[in-house]
Coordinates of C-alpha atoms in Angstrom, one line a residue:
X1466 CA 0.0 0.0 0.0
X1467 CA 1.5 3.3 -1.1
X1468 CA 0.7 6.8 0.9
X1469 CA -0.9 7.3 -2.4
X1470 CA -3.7 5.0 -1.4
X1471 CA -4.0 7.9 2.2
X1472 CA -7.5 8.5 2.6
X1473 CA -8.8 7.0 -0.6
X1474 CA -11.2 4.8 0.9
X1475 CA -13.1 4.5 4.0
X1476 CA -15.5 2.6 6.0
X1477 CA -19.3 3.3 5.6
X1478 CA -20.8 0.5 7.4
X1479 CA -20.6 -1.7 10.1
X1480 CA -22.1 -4.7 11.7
X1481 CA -22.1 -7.7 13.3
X1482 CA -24.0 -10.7 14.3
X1483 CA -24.3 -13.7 17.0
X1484 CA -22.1 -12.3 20.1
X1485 CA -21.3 -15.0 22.3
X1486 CA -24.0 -17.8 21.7
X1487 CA -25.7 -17.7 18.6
X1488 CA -28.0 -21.2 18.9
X1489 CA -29.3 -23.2 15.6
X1490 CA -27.2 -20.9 13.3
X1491 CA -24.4 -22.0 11.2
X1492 CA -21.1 -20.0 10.2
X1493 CA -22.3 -18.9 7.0
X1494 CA -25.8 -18.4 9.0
X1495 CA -23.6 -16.1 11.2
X1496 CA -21.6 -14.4 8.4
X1497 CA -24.6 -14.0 6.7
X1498 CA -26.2 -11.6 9.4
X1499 CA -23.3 -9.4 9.7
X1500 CA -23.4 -8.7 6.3
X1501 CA -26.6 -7.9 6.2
X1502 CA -25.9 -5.5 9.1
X1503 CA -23.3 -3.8 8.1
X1504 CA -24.6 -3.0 4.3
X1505 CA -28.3 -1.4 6.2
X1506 CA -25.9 0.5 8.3
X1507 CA -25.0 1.5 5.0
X1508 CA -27.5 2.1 2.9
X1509 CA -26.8 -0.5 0.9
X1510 CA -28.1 -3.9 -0.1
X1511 CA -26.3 -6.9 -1.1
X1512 CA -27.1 -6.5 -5.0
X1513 CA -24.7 -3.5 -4.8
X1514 CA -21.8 -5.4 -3.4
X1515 CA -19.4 -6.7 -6.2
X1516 CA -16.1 -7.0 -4.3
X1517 CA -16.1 -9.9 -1.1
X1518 CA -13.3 -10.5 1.0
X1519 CA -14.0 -13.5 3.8
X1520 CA -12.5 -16.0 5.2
X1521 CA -13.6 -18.7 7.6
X1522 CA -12.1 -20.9 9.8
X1523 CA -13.9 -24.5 8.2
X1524 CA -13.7 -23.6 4.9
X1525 CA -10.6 -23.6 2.0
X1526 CA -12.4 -21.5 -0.5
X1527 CA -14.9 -19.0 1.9
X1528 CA -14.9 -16.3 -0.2
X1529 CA -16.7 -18.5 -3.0
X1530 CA -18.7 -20.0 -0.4
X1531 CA -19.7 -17.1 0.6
X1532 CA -20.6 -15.0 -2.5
X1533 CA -23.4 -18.4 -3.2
X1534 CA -24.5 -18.3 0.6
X1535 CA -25.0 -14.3 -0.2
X1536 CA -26.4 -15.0 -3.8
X1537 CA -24.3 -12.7 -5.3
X1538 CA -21.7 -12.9 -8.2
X1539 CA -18.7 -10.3 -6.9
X1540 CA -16.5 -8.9 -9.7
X1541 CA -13.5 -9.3 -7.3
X1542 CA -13.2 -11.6 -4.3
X1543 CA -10.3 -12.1 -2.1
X1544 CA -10.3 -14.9 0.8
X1545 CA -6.2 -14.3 1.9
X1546 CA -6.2 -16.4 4.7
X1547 CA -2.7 -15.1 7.1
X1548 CA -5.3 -16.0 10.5
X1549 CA -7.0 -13.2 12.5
X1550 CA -5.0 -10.2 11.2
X1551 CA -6.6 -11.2 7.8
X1552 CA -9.8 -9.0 8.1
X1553 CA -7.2 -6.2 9.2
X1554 CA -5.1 -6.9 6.1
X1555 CA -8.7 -7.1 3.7
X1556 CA -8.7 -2.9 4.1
X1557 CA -5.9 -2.5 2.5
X1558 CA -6.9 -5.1 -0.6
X1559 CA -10.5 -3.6 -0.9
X1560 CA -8.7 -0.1 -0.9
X1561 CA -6.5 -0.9 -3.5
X1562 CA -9.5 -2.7 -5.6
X1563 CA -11.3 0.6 -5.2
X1564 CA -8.9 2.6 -6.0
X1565 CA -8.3 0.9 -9.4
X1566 CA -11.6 0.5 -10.0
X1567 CA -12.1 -3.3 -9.8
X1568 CA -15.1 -3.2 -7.5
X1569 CA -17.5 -0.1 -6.4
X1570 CA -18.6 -1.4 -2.9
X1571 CA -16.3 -3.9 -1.0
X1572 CA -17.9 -6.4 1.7
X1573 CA -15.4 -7.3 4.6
X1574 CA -17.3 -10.4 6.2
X1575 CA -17.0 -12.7 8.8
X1576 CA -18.8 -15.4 11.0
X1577 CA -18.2 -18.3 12.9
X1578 CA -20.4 -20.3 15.5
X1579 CA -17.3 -22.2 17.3
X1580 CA -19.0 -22.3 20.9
X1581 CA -22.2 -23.8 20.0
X1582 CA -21.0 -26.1 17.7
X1583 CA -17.8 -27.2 19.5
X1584 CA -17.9 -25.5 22.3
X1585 CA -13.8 -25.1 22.3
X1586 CA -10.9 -23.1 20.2
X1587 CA -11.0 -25.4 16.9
X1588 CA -8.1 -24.6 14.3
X1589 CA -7.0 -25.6 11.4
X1590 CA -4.0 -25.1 11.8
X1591 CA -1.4 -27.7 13.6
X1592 CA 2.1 -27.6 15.1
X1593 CA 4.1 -28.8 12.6
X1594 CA 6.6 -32.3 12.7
X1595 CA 9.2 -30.9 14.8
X1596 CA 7.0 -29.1 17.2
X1597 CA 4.6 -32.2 17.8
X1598 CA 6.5 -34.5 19.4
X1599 CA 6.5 -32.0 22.5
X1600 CA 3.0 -32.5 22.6
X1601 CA 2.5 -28.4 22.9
X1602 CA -1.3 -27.1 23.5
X1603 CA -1.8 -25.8 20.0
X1604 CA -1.8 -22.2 19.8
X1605 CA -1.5 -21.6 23.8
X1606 CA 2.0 -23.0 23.9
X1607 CA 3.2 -20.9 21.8
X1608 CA 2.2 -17.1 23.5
X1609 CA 2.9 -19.5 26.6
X1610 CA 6.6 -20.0 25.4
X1611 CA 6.6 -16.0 24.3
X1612 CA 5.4 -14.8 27.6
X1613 CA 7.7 -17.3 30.0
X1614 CA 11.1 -15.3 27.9
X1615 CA 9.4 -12.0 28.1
X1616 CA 9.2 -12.4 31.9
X1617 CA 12.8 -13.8 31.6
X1618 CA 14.4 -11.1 29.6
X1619 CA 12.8 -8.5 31.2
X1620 CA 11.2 -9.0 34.2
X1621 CA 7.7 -8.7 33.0
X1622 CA 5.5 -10.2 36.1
X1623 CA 1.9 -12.5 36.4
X1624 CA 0.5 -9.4 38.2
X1625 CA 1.2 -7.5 35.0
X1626 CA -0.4 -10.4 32.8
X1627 CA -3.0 -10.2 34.8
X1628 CA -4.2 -6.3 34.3
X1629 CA -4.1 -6.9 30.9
X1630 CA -6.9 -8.9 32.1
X1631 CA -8.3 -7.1 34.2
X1632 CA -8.6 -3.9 32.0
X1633 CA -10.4 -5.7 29.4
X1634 CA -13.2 -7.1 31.7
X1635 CA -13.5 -3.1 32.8
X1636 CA -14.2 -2.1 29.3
X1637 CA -16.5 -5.2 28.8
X1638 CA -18.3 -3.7 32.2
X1639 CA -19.3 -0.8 30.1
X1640 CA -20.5 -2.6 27.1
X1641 CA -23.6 -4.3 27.2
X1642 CA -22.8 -6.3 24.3
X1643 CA -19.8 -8.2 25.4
X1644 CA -20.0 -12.0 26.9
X1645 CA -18.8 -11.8 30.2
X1646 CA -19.0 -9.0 32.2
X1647 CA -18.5 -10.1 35.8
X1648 CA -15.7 -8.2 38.0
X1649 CA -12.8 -9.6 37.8
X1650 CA -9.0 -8.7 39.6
X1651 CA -5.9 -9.5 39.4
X1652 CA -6.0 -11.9 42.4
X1653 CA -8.9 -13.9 39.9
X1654 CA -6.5 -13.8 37.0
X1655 CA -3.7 -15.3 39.0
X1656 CA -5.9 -17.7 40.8
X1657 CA -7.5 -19.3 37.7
X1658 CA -6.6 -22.6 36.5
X1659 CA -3.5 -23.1 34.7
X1660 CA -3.4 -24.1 31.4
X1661 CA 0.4 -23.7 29.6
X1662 CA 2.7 -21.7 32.3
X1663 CA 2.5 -19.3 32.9
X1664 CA -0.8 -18.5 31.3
X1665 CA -3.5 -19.2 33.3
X1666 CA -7.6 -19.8 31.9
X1667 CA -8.2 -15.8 32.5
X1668 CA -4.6 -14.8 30.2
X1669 CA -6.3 -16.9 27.3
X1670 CA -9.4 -15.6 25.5
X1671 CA -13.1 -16.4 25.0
X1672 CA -14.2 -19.4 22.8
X1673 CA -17.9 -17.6 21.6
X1674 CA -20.1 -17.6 18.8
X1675 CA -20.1 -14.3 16.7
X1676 CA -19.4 -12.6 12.8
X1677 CA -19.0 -8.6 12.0
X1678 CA -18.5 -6.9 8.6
X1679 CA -17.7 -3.8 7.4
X1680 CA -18.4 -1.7 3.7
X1681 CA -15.8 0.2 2.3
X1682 CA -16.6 2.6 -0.8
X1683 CA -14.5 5.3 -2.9
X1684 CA -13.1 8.6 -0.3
X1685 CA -15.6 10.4 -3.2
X1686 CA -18.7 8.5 -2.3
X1687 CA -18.4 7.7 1.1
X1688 CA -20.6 10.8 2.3
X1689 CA -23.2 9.6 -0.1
X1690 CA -24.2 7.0 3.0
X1691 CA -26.1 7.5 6.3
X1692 CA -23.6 7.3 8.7
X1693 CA -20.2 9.6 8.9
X1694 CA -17.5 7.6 7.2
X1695 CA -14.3 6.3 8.4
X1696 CA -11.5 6.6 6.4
X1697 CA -8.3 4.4 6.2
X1698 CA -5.1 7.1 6.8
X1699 CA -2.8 4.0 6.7
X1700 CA -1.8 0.5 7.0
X1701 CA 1.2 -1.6 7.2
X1702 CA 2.3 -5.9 7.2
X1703 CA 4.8 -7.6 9.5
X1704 CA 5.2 -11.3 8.2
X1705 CA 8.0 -13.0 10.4
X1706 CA 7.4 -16.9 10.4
X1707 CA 4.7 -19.4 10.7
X1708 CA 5.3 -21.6 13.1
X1709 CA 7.3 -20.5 16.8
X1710 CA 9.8 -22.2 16.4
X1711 CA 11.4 -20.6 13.9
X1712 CA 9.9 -17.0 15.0
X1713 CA 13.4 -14.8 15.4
X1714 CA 12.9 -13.6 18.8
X1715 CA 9.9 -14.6 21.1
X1716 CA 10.1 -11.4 22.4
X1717 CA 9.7 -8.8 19.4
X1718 CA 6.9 -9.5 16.9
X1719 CA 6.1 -8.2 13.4
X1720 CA 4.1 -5.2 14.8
X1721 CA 7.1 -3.5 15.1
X1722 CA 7.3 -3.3 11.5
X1723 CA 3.9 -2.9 10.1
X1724 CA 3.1 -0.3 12.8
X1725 CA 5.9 1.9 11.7
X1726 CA 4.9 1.5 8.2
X1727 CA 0.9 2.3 9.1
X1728 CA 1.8 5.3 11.2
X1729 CA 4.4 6.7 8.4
X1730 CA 1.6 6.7 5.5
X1731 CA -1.1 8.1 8.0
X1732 CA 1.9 10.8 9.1
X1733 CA 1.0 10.4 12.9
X1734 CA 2.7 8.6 15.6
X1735 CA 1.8 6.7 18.5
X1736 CA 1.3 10.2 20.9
X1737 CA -1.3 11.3 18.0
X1738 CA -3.7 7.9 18.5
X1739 CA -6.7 8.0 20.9
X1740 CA -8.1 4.6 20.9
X1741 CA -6.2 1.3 20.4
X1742 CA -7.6 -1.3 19.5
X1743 CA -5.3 -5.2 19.9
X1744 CA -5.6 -8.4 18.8
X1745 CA -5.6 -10.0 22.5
X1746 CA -5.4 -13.7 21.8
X1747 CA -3.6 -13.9 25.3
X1748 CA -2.6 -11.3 27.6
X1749 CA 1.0 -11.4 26.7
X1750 CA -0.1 -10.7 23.1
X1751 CA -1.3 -6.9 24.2
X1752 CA 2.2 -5.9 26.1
X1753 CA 4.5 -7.4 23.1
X1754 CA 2.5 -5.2 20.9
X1755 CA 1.9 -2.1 22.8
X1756 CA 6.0 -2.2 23.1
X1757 CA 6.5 -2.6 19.0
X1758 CA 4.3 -1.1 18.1
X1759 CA 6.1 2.1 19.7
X1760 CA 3.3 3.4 22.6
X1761 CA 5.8 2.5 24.9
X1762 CA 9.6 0.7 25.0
X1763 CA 10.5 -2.8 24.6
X1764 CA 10.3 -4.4 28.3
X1765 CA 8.5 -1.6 29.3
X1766 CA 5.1 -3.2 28.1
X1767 CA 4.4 -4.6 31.5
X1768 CA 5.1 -1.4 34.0
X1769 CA 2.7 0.4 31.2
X1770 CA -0.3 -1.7 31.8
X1771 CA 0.0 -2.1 35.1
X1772 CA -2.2 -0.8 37.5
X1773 CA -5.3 0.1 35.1
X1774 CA -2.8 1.9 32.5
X1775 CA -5.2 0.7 29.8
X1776 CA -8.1 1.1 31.7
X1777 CA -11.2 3.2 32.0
X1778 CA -9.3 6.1 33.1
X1779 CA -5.7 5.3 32.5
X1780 CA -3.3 6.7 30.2
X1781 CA -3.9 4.9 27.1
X1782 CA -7.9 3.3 26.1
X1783 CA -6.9 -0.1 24.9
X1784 CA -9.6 -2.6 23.7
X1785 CA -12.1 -0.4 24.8
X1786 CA -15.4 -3.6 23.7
X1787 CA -13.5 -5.6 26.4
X1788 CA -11.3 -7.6 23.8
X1789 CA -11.1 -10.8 22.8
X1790 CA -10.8 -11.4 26.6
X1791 CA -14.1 -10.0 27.6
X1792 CA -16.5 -8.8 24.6
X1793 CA -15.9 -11.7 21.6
X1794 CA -13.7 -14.0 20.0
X1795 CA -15.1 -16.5 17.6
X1796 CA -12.3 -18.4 16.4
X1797 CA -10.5 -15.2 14.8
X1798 CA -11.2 -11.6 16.5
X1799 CA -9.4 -9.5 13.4
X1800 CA -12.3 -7.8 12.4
X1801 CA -14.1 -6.4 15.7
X1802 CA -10.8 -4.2 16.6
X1803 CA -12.1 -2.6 13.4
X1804 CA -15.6 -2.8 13.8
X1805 CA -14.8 -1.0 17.3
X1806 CA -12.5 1.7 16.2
X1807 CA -15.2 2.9 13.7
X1808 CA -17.8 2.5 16.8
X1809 CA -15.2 4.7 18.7
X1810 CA -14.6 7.1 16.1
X1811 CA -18.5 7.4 15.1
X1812 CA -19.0 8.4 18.6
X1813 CA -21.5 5.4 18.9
X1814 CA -19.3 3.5 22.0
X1815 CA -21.9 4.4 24.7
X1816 CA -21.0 4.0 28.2
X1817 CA -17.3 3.5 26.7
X1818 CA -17.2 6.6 24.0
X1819 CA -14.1 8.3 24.5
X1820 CA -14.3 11.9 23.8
X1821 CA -13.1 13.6 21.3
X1822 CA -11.6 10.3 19.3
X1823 CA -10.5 11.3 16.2
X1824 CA -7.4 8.3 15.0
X1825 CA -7.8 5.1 16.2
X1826 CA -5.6 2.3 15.4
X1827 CA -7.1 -1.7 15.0
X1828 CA -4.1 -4.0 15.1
X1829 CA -4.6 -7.6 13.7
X1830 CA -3.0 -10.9 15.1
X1831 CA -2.0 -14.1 12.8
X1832 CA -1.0 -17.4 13.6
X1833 CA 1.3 -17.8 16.7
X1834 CA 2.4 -14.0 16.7
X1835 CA 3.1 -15.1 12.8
X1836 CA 0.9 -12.1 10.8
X1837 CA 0.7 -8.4 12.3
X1838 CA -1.3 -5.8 10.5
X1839 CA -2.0 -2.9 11.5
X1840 CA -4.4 0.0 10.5
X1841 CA -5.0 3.6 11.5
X1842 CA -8.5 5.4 11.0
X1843 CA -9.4 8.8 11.4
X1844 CA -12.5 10.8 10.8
X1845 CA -12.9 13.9 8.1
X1846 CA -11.2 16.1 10.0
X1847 CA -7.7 13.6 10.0
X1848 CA -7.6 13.8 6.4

């Protein structure tokens, strides 16, 4: 993506479908529902969609499955498949397909009904040869093994882990929408069963139901919609390995690379963004990126979240739906960090609106810290 592509396109409509349990529905079922969201928050109906960009975690070709679920016939169609940052990378693909003209209205989609129909995290994705005679918990093991040497090299601590925790159940308090919403504290994080040292049950995130979608149109026709649109200022890829064991340094992840290159074409850096919005698989996932992704400095991560820093109230608003800890994570949790930036920068957050939010950054997850994307969104005025 060039910083010729800066503003070009930007989100029109949202939506999204099935939060936590959505009973007697299937995937596409799911998918379908978010669409159909997101294109009446729009304007739009699905006869004016002719660019599709999906992927799904039981399928090999879900962007044709799709278009036939949707019963439409999409002059361009993408189904990239790099895990949960996919959705993340899909803005800058529909941008570029806007831009040169291959499709008029682009449909970012997503669904998946994981806890009803398994009730557990199902990937398909396994550890490869070399990895599997260890018999690692596939993908925990792997943030497990990235946490354990972050705490090693620089003395990141549970207690720390555990705010990251904690923080996101506080935004989920605010959000009516979100699965669980109980209090929880760090003594509850710490407390809760084990399940690949040194993450515990609470580090880990939800197994729900759930699907969202977003539009994207033409910067030129984006105000020809109801609601104010959102445009895309930049975006940026970090692709460092697939599998952990061959991931260069446990402690420093791709973000650090497709941040800077996100924040360069938008022309703002990490003291400009209000709202932040992380892929947070596991806790550990939110201090590695927070640190490369330049809020704050590597092995610093932990002292910066401690103690509410990303909060209601503290210095930074991080995961402000309550995460893919608190709010929703279906299998892949790409899309809602965008689905909530443009919530935060619509002004439609609620109880958890932060004032005055004018750039947000969504930051998208892949693999086992494999794929980072990251986007920054602004309103009219950031253009």
């Amino acid at each position: 993506m060039t910083t010729e592509l800066r503003g070009k396109s930007a989100i029109v409509g949202t939506g999204h479908a099935g939060f936590g349990e959505a009973h007697g529905l299937t995937a596409y079922d799911v998918m379908a529902q978010s669409a159909l969201a997101a294109l009446g928050d729009a304007g739009l109906k699905l006869s004016d969609v002719d660019g599709l960009f999906c992927t799904m975690m039981e399928d090999s070709m879900p962007a044709l499955m799709a278009a036939e679920y949707l019963g439409i016939q999409p002059r361009f169609i993408d189904g990239t498949m790099s895990g949960g940052s996919s959705f993340v990378n899909y803005l800058t693909s529909a941008t570029m397909a806007l831009d040169a003209g291959l499709c008029d209205v682009a449909l970012i989609v997503y669904g998946s009904n994981q806890r009803t129909a398994s009730g557990r995290l199902v990937t398909a994705s396994r550890p490869p040869a070399y990895e599997a005679p260890y018999n690692p918990r596939y993908p925990i093991s792997a943030y497990a093994m990235a946490a354990a040497r972050h705490m090693h090299e620089y003395g990141t601590t549970r207690e720390q882990l555990a705010d990251v925790a904690v923080a996101a159940r506080a935004w989920a308090q605010k959000n009516p929408e979100a699965f669980i919403r109980d209090p929880l504290t760090r003594e509850d994080v710490i407390a809760s069963r084990l399940v690949s040292d040194p993450l515990r049950v609470r580090d880990c995130c939800l197994v729900t139901d759930g699907g969202g979608a977003l539009v994207m149109r033409r910067a030129e026709t984006a105000k020809d919609h109801p609601r104010p649109p959102v445009y895309l200022l930049g975006g940026g890829e970090g692709t460092t390995h697939r599998d952990i064991s061959e991931m260069p340094d446990l402690t420093v992840t791709g973000a650090a690379q497709s941040g800077a290159t996100a924040m360069k074409m938008a022309g703002v850096k990490p003291a400009d963004i209000d709202v932040v919005q992380l892929y947070d698989a596991f806790t550990i996932n939110v201090i590695l990126f927070l640190e490369d992704l330049g809020f704050c400095k590597k092995g610093e991560g932990g002292a910066f979240v401690e103690n509410g820093g990303i909060a209601p109230g503290g210095h930074l608003p991080v995961n402000t739906n309550g995460g893919g800890l608190s709010c929703v994570h279906p299998g892949m949790y790409g899309i809602f960090t965008l689905v909530e930036a443009v919530r935060q920068l619509r002004g439609d957050a609620g109880d958890r609106q932060i004032d005055g939010a004018e750039l947000a950054m969504a930051h998208g997850n892949g693999g086992v810290l494999s794929s980072q994307v990251t986007n920054i969104l602004g309103t009219e005025s950031t253009l």
